[in-house]
Short mmCIF file of C-alpha atoms in Angstrom, two decimals:
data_model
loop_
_atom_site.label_atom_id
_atom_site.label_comp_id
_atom_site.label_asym_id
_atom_site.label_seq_id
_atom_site.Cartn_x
_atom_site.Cartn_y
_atom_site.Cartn_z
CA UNK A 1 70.76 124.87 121.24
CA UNK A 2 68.24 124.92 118.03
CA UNK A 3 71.13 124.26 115.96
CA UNK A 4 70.69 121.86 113.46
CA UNK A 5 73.80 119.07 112.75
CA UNK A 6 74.50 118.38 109.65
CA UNK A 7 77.27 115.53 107.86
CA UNK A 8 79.95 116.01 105.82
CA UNK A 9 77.57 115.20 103.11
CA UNK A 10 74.37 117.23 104.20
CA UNK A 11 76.84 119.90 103.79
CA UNK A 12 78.64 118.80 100.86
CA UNK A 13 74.93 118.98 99.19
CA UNK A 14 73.97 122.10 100.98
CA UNK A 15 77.11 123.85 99.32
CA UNK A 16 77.03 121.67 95.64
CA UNK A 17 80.46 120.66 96.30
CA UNK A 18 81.67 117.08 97.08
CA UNK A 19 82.03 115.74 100.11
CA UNK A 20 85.93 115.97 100.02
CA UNK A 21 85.46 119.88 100.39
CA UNK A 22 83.82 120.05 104.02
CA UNK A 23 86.23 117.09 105.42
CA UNK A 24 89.21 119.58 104.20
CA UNK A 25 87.58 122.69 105.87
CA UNK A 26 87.40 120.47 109.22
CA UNK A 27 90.72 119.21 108.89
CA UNK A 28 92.33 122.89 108.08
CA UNK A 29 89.86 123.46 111.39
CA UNK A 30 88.55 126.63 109.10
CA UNK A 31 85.07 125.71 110.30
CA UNK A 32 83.21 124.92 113.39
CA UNK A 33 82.05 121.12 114.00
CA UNK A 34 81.54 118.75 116.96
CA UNK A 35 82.69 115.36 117.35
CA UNK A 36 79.77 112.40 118.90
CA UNK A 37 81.88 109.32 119.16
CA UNK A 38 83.39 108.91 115.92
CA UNK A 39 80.98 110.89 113.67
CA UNK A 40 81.62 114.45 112.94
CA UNK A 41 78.62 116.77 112.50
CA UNK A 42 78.60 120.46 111.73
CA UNK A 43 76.12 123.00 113.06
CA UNK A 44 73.57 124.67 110.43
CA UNK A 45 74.97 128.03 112.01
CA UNK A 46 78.61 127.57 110.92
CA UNK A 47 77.93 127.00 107.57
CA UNK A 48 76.33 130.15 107.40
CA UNK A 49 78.72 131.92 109.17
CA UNK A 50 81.30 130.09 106.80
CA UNK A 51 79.20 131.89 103.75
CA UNK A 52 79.06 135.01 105.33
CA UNK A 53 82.67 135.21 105.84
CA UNK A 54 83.33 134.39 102.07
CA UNK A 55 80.70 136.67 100.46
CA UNK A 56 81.80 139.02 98.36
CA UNK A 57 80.06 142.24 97.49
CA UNK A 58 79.45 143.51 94.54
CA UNK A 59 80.87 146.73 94.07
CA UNK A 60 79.11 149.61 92.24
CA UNK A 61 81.06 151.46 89.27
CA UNK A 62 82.05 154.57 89.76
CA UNK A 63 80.30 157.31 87.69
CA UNK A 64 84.01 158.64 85.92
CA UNK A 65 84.63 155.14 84.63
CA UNK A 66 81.04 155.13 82.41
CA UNK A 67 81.64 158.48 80.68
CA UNK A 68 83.23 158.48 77.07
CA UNK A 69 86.18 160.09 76.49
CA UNK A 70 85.64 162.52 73.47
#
């Protein structure tokens, strides 16, 4: 349990996106968070398995497509 919590707007700034975005990702229940009384926090580890989840690769060219046709 090393886990850092974080709010909605921890995250929000974490991410560069307004607060608005995390409340919708906890609302579609697309992330992990935990409820203390009325505040919602979010563990450090979600978010990065959130970002993990979403990257996207970059894929390398095949050799075919970078030759000239004569």
């Amino acid at each position: 349990m090393n886990d850092r919590y974080l709010s909605v707007d921890q995250v929000a700034e974490l991410l560069g996106t307004t607060p608005r975005f995390p409340r919708r990702l906890i609302e579609e229940r697309r992330i992990r968070y935990v409820k203390v009384g009325r505040h919602v926090r979010i563990p450090e580890s979600a978010i990065e398995e959130f970002v993990r989840a979403r990257t996207v690769e970059p894929i390398k060219p095949r050799r075919a497509a970078l030759r000239r046709a004569a």
